[in-house]
mmCIF file of C-alpha atoms in Angstrom:
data_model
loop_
_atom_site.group_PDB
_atom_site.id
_atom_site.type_symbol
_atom_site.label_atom_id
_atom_site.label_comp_id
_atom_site.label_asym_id
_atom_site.label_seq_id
_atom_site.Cartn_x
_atom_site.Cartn_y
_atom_site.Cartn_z
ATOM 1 C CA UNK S 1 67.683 117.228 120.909
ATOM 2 C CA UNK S 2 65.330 114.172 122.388
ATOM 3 C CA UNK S 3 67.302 111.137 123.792
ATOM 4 C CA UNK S 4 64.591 109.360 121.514
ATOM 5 C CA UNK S 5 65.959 110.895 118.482
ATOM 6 C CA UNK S 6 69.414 110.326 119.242
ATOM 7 C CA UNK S 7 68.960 106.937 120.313
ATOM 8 C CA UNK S 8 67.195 106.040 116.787
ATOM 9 C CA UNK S 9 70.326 107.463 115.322
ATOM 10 C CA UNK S 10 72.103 104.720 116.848
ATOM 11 C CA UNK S 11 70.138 102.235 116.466
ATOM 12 C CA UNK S 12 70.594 103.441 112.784
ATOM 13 C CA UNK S 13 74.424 103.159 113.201
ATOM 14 C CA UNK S 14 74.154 99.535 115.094
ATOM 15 C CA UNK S 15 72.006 98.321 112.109
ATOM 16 C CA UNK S 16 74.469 99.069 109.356
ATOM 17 C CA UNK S 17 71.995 101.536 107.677
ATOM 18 C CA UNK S 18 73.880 105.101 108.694
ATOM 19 C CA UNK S 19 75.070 107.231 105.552
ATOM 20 C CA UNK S 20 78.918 107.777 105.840
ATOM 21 C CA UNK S 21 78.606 111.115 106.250
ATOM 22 C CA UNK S 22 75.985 110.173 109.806
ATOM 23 C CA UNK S 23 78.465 107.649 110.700
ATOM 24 C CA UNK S 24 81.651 110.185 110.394
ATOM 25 C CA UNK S 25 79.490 112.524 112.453
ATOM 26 C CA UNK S 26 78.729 110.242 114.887
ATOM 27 C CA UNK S 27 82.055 108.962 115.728
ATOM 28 C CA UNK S 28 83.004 112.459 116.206
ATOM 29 C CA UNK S 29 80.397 113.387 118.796
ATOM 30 C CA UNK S 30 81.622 110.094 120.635
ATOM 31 C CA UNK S 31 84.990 110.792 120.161
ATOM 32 C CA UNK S 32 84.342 114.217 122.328
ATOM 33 C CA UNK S 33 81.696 112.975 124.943
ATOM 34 C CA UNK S 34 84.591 112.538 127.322
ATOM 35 C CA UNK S 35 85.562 116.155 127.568
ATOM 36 C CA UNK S 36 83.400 117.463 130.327
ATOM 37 C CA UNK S 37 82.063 114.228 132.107
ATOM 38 C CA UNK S 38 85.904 113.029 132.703
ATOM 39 C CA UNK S 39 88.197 115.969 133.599
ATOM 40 C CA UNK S 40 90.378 113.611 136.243
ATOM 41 C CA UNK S 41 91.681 111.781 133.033
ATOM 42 C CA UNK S 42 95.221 111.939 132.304
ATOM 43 C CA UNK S 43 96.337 112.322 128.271
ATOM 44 C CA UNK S 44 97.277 109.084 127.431
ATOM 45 C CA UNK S 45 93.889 107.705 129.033
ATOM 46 C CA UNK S 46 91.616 109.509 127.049
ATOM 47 C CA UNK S 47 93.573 108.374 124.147
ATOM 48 C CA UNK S 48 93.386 104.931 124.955
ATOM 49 C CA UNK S 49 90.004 105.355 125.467
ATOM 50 C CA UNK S 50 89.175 107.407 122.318
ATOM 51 C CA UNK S 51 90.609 104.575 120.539
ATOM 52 C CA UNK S 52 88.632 101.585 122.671
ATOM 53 C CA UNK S 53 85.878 104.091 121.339
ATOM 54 C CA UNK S 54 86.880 103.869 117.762
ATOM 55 C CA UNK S 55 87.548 100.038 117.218
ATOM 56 C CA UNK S 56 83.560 99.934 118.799
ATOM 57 C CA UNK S 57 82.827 102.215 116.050
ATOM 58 C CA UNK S 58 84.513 100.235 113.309
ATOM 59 C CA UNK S 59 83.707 97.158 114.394
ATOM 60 C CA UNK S 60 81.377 95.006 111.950
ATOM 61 C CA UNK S 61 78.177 93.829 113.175
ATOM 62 C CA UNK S 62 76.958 90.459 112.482
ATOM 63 C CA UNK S 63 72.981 89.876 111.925
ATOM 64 C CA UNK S 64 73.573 87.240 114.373
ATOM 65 C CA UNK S 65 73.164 90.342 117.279
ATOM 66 C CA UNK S 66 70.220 89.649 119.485
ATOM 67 C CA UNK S 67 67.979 92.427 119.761
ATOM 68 C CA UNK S 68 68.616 93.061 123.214
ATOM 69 C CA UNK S 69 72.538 93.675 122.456
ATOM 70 C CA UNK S 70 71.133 95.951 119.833
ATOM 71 C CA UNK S 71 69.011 98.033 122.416
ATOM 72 C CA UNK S 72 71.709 97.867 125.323
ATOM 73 C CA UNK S 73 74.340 99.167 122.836
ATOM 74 C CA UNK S 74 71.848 101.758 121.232
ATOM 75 C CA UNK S 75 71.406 102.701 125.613
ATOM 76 C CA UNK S 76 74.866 102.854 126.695
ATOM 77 C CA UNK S 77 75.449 104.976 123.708
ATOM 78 C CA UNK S 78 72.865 107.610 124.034
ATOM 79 C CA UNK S 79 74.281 107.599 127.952
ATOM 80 C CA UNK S 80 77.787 108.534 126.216
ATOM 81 C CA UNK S 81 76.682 111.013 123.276
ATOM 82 C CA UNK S 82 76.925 114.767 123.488
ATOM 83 C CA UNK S 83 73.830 115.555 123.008
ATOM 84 C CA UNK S 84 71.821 119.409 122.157
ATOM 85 C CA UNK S 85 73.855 121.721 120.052
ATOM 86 C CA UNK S 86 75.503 119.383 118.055
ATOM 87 C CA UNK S 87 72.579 116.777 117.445
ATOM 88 C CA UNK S 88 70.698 120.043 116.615
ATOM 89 C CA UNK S 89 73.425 121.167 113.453
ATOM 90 C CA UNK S 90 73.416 117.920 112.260
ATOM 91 C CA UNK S 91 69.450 117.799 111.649
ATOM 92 C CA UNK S 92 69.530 120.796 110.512
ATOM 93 C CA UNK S 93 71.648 120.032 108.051
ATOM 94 C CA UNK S 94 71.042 116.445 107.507
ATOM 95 C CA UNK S 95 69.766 117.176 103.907
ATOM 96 C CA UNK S 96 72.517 119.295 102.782
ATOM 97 C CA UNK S 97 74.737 116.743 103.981
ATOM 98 C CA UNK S 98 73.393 113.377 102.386
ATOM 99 C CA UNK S 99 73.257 115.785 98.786
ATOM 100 C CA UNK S 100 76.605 117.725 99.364
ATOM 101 C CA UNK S 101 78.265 114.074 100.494
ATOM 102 C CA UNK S 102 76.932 111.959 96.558
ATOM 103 C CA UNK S 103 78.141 115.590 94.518
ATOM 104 C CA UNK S 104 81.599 115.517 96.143
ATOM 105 C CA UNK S 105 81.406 111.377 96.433
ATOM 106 C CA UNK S 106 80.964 110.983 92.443
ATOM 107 C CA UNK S 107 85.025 111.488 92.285
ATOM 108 C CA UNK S 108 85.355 110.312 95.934
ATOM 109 C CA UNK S 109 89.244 109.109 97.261
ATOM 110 C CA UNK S 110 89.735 106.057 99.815
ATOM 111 C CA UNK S 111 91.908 106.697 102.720
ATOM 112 C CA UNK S 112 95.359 105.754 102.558
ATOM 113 C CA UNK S 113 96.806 102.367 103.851
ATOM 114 C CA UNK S 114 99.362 100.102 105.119
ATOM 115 C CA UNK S 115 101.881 100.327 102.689
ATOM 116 C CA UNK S 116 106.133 100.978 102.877
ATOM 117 C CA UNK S 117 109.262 99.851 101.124
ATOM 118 C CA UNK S 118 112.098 98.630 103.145
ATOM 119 C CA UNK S 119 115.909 99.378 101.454
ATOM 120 C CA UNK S 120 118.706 97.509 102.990
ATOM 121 C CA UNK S 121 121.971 98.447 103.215
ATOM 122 C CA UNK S 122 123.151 95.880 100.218
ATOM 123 C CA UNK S 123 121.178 97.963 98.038
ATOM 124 C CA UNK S 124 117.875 95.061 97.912
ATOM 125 C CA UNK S 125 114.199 96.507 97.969
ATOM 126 C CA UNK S 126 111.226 95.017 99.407
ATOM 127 C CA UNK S 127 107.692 96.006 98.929
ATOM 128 C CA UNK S 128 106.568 95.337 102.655
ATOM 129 C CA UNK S 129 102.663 94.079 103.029
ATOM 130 C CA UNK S 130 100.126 96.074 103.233
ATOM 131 C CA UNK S 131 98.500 93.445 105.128
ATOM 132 C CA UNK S 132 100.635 93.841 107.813
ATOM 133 C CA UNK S 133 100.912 96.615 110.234
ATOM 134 C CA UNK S 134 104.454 96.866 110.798
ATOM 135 C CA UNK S 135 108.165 94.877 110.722
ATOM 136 C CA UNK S 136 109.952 93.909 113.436
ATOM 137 C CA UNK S 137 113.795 93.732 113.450
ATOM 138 C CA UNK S 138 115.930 91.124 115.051
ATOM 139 C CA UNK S 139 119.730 90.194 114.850
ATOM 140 C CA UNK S 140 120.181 88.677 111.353
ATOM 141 C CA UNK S 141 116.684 88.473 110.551
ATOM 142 C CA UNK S 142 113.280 90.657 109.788
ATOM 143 C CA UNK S 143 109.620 89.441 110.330
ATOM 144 C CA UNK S 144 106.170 90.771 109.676
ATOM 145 C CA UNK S 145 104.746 91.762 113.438
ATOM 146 C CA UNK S 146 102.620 88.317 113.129
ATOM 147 C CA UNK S 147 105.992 86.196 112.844
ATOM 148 C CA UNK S 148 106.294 85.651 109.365
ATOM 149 C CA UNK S 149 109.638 86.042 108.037
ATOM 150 C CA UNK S 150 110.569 88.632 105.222
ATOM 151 C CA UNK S 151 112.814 86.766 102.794
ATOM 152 C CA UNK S 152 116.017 89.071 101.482
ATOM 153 C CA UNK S 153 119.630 88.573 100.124
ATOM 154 C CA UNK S 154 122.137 86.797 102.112
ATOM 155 C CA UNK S 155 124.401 89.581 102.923
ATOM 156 C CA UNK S 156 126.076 90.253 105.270
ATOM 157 C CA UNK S 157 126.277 94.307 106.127
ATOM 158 C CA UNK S 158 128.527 96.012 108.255
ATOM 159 C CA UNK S 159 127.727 98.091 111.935
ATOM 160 C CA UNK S 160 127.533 101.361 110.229
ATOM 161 C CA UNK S 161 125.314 100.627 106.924
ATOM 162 C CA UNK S 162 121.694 101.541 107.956
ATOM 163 C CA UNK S 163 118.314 100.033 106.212
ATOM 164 C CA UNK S 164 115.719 102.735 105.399
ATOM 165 C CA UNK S 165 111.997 102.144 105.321
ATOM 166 C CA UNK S 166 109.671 104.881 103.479
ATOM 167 C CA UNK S 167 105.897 105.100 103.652
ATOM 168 C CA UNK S 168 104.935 107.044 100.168
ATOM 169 C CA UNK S 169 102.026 109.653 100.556
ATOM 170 C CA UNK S 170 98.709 107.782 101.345
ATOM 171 C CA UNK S 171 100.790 105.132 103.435
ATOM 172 C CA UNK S 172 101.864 104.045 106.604
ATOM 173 C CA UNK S 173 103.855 101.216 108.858
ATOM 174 C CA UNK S 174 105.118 100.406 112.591
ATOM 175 C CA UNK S 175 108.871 99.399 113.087
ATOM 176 C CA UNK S 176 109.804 98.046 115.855
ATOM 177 C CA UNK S 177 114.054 98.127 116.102
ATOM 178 C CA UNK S 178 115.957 95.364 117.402
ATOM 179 C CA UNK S 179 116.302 97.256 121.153
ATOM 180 C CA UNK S 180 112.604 96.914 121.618
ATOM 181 C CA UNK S 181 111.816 100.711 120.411
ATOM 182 C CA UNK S 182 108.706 100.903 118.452
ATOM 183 C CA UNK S 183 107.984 103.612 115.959
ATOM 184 C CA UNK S 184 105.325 104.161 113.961
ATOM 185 C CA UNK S 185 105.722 106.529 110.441
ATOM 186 C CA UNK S 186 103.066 108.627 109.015
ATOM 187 C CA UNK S 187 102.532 108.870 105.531
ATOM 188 C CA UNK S 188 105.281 110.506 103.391
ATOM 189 C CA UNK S 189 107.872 109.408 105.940
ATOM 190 C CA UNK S 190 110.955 107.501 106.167
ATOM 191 C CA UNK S 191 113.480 106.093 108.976
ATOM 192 C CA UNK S 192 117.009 105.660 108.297
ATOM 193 C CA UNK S 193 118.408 103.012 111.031
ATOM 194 C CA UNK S 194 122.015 100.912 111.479
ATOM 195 C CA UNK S 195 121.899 97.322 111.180
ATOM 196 C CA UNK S 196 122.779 97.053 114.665
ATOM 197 C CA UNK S 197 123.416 99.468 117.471
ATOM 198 C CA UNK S 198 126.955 100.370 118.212
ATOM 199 C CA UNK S 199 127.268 99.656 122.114
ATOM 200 C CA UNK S 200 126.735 102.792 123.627
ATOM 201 C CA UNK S 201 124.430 104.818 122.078
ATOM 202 C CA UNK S 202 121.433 104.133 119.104
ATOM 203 C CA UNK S 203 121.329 106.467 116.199
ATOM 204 C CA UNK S 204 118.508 106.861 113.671
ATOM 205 C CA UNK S 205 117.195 109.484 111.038
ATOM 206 C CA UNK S 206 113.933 110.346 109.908
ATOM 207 C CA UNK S 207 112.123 112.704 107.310
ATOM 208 C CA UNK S 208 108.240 113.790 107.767
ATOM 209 C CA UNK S 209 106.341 112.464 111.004
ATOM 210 C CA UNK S 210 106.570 109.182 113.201
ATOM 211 C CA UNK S 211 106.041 108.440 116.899
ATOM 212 C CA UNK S 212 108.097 107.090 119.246
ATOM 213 C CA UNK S 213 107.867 105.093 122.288
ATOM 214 C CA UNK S 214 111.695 104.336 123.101
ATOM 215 C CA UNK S 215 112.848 101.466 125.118
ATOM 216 C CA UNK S 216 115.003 102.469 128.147
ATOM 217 C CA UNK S 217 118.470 101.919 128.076
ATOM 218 C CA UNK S 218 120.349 103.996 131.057
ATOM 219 C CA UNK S 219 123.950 103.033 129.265
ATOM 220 C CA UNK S 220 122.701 103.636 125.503
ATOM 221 C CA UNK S 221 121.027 107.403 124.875
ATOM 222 C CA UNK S 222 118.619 107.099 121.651
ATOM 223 C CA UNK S 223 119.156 110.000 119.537
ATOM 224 C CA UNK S 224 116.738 110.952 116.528
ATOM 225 C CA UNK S 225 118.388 113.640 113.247
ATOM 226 C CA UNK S 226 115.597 115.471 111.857
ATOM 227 C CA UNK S 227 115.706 118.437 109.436
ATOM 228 C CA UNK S 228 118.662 120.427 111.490
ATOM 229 C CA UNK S 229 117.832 118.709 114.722
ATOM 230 C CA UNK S 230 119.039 115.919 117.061
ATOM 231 C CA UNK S 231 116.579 115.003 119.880
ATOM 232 C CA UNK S 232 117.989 112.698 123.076
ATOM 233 C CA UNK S 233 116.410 110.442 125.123
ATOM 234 C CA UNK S 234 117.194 107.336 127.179
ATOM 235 C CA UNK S 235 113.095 106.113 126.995
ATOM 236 C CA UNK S 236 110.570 107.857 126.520
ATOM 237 C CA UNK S 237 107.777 108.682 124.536
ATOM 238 C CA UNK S 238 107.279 111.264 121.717
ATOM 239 C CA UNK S 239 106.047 112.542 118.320
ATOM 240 C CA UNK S 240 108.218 114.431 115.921
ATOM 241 C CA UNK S 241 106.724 116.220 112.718
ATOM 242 C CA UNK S 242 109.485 116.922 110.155
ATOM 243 C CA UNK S 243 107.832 117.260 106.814
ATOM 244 C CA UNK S 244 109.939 119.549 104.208
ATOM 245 C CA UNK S 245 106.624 121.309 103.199
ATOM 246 C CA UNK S 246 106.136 122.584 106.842
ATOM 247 C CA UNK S 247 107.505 125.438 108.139
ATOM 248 C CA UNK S 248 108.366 124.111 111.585
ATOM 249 C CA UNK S 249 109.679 120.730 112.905
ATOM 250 C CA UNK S 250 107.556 120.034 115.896
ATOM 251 C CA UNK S 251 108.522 117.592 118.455
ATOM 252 C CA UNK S 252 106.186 116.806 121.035
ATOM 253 C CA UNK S 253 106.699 115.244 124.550
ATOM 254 C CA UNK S 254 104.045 112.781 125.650
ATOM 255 C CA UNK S 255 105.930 110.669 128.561
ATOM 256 C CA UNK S 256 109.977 111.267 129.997
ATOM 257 C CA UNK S 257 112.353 113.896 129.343
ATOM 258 C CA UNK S 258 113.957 114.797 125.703
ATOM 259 C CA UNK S 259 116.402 116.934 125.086
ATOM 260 C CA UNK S 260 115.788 118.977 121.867
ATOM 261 C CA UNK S 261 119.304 120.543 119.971
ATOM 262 C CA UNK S 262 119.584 122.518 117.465
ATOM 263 C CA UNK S 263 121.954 121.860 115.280
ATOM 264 C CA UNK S 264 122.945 125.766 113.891
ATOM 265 C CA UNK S 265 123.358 127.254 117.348
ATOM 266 C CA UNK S 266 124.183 124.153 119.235
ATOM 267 C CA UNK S 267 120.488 125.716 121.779
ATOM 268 C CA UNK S 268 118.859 122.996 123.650
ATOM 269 C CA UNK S 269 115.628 122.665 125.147
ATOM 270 C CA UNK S 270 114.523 120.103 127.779
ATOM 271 C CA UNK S 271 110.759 118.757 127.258
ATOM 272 C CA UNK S 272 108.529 118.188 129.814
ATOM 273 C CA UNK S 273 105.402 115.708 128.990
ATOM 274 C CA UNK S 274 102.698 118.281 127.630
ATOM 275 C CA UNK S 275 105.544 120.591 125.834
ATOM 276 C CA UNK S 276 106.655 120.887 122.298
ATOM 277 C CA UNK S 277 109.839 122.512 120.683
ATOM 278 C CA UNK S 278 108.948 124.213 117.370
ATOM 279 C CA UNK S 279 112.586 124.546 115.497
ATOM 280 C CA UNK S 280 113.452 126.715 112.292
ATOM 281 C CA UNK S 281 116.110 127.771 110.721
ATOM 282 C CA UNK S 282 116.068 130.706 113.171
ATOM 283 C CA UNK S 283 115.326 129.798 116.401
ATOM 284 C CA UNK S 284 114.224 127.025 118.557
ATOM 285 C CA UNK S 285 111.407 127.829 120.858
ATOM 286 C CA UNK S 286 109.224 125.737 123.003
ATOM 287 C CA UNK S 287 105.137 125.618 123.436
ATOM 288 C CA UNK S 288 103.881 124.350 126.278
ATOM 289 C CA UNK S 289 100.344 122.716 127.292
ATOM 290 C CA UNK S 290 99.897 121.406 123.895
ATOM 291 C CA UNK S 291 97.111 119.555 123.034
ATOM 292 C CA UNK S 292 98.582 115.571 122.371
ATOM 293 C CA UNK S 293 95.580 114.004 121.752
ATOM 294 C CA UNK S 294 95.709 116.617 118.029
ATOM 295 C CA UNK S 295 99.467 115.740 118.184
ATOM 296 C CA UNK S 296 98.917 112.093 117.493
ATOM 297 C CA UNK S 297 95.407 111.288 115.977
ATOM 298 C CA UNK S 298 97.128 110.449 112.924
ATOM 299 C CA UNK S 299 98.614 107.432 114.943
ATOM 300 C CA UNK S 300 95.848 106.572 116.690
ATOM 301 C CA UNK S 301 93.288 106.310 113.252
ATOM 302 C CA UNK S 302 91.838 109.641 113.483
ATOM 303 C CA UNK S 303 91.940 113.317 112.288
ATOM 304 C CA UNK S 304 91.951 115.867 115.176
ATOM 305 C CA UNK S 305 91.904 119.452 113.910
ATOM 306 C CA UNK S 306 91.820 122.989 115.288
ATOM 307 C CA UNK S 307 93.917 125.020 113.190
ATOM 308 C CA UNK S 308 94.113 126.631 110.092
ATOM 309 C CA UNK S 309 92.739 125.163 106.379
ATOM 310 C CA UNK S 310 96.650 124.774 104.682
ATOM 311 C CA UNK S 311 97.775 122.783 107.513
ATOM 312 C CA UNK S 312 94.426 120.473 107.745
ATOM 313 C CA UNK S 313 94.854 120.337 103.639
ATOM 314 C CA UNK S 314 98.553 119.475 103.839
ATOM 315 C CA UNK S 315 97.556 116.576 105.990
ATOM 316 C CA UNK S 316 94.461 115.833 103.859
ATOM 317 C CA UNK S 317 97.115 115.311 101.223
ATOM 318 C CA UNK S 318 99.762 113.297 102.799
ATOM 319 C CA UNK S 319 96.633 110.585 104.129
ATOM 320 C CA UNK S 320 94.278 110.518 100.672
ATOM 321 C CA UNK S 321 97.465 111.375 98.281
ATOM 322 C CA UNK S 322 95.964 114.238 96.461
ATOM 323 C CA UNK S 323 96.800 117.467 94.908
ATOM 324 C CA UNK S 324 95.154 120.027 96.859
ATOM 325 C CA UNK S 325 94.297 123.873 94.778
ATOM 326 C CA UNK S 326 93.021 126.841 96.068
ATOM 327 C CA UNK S 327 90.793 129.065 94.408
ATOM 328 C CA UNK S 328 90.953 133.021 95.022
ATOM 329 C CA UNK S 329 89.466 134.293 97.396
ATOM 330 C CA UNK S 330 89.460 131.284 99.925
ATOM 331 C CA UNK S 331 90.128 132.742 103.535
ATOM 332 C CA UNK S 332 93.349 130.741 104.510
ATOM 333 C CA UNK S 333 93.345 132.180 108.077
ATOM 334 C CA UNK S 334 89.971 130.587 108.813
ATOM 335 C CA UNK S 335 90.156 127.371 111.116
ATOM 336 C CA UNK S 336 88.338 124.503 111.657
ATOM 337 C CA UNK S 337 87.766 122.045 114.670
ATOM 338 C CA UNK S 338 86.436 118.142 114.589
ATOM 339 C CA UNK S 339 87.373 114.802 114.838
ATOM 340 C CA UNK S 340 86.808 112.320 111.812
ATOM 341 C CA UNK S 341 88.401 108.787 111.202
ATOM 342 C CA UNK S 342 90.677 108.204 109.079
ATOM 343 C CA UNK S 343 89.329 105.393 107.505
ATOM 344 C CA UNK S 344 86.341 107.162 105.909
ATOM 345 C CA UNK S 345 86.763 108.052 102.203
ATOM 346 C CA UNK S 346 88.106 112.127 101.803
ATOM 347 C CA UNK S 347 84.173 113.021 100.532
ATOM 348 C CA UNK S 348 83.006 112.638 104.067
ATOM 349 C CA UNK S 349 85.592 114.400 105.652
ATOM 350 C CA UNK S 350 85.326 117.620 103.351
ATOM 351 C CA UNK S 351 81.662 117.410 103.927
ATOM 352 C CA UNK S 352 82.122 117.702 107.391
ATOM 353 C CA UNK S 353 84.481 121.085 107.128
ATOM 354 C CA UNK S 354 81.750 122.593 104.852
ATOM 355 C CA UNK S 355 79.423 121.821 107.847
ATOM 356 C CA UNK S 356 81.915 123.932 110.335
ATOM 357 C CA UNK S 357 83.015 126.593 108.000
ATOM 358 C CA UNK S 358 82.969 129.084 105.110
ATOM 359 C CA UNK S 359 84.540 126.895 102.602
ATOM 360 C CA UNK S 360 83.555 124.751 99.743
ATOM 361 C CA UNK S 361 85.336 121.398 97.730
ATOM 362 C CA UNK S 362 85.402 119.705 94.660
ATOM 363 C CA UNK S 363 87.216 116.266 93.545
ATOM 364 C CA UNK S 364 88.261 115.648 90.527
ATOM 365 C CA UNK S 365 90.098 112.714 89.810
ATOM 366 C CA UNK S 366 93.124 112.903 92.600
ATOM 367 C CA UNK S 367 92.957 116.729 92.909
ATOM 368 C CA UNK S 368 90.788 118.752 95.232
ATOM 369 C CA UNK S 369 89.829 122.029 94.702
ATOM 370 C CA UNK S 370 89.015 124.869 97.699
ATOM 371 C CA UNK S 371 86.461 127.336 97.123
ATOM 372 C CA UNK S 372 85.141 130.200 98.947
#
């Protein structure tokens, strides 16, 4: 492909005038220009970067731009984009795109949001705002993460009554715990926590995913229940997947040391950063040179996949908060790769796995049905 076509593509994207299904394409081209021209980088900087690379993306342009940002943008970008083979498919294809895109778009789902309730232990609810990113918990009090306070009953609770905040399907929140660890929960999640930490160690629960990035405490070891596990740390960073629907909790070591146990045979594994234990109610076993940046997209505002259709689907699910059917004959081994925010509506992602594989959708209402 021409730099001259690809740069018009920008300019296309810069101007506001991209289809969602160019702009979901683009960002995922951008989101994999890295790969080759940056080998030296470490994990967690080619996720910070993916994500400096996403906010650009997202980012509303005013008309206000002078036309000279427009063109040095529209440069540096062409400079950055993967260009041949992929610029090639999508022209290609561009008209089966734009027309597959408005068929599955007439029943079309928004992404899910910001959005968790927040049980204390004296039994009180609170719809938490959506929006807010996250909570943060202090002794005696909660806040939003912008400092303003969350009202709730004054009662007192004792050391060992824990507070539970769930994200429902098509939701999710940040917590950040009155030690200073932060944890984010995917959608379908929830995080079971005291109302203070006993001195000497910090215990929480959680069902379905969340991320972790635990704050250090040599005299206090954090230690997460999941689904027949316990996990141990004293700070460190790392994701654990625990949904009932999955065959396999997976917990995944980006930075430290974590001891995985399992809580059957009493077997432990020690993670190193790169490595993941995959438990069941068999065995524990451990995978190592996983890929993290797949591991956490879902944290970071994007969908990484390279893996089979069910488990892109479940998470398809959990995000948009649809029903997901499968039609016979629909080859469930086949597996798809891509990148694709999150915050684009569930038409433009499907569109973009009929685009990389032998599969077909259709949405209607909250359901969406897989075809061969």
């Amino acid at each position: 492909m021409e730099q001259k076509k690809a740069q018009a593509l920008l300019e296309k994207y810069v101007a506001g005038n991209c289809t969602e299904a160019e702009k979901a394409l683009l960002e995922s081209w951008y989101l994999q220009r890295n790969l080759d021209q940056t080998p030296d980088m470490s994990a967690e900087e080619r996720m910070e970067d993916k994500q400096e690379i996403m906010a650009a993306l997202n980012r509303v342009i005013q008309p206000k731009r002078s036309s000279m940002w427009l063109k040095t943008t529209a440069a540096a970008a062409v400079a950055l984009l993967v260009t041949g083979t992929v610029l090639w498919l999508y022209q290609s294809n561009r008209a089966r795109v734009d027309a597959g895109t408005q068929m599955i778009s007439q029943n079309d789902v928004a992404p899910g949001s910001n959005k968790a309730v927040l049980t204390l232990a004296n039994g009180q609810t609170i719809n938490l705002n959506s929006d807010k990113k996250g909570i943060i918990i202090k002794a005696g009090e909660l806040a939003y993460n912008d400092g303003t306070q969350i009202k709730t009953d004054n009662q007192e609770a004792g050391l060992s009554e824990k507070n539970t905040i769930t994200t429902p399907i098509g939701g999710q929140y940040q917590v950040i715990l009155e030690d200073g660890t932060k944890v984010w929960l995917n959608a379908g999640s929830s995080l079971s926590y005291p109302t203070h930490f006993t001195r000497g160690v910090r215990k929480v629960e959680i069902t379905g995913e969340a991320y972790f990035e635990v704050a250090h405490n040599k005299a206090a070891p954090f230690k997460v229940s999941s689904k027949g596990q316990t996990i141990e740390v004293l700070g460190t960073h790392f994701n654990i997947m625990a949904y009932e629907n999955e065959q396999m909790v997976k917990t995944t070591l980006l930075e430290g040391s974590v001891k995985v146990a399992d809580g059957g045979s009493n077997k432990t594994l020690i993670l190193k950063p790169g490595q993941q234990s995959q438990f069941n109610a068999q065995q524990l076993s451990l995978a190592r040179n996983v890929d993290i940046e797949e591991v956490v997209s879902w944290k970071n505002g994007y969908f990484k996949f390279n893996e089979d259709i069910k488990s892109i689907m479940n998470k398809i699910a959990r995000w948009y908060d649809v029903e997901v059917v499968y039609q016979p004959g629909v080859d469930l081994k086949q597996t798809f790769s891509g990148e694709v925010s999150k915050s684009r509506n569930v038409s433009v992602l499907l569109k973009v796995m009929e685009l990389t594989g032998n599969v077909n959708f259709k949405v209607e209402g909250r359901r969406i049905i897989v075809m061969p």
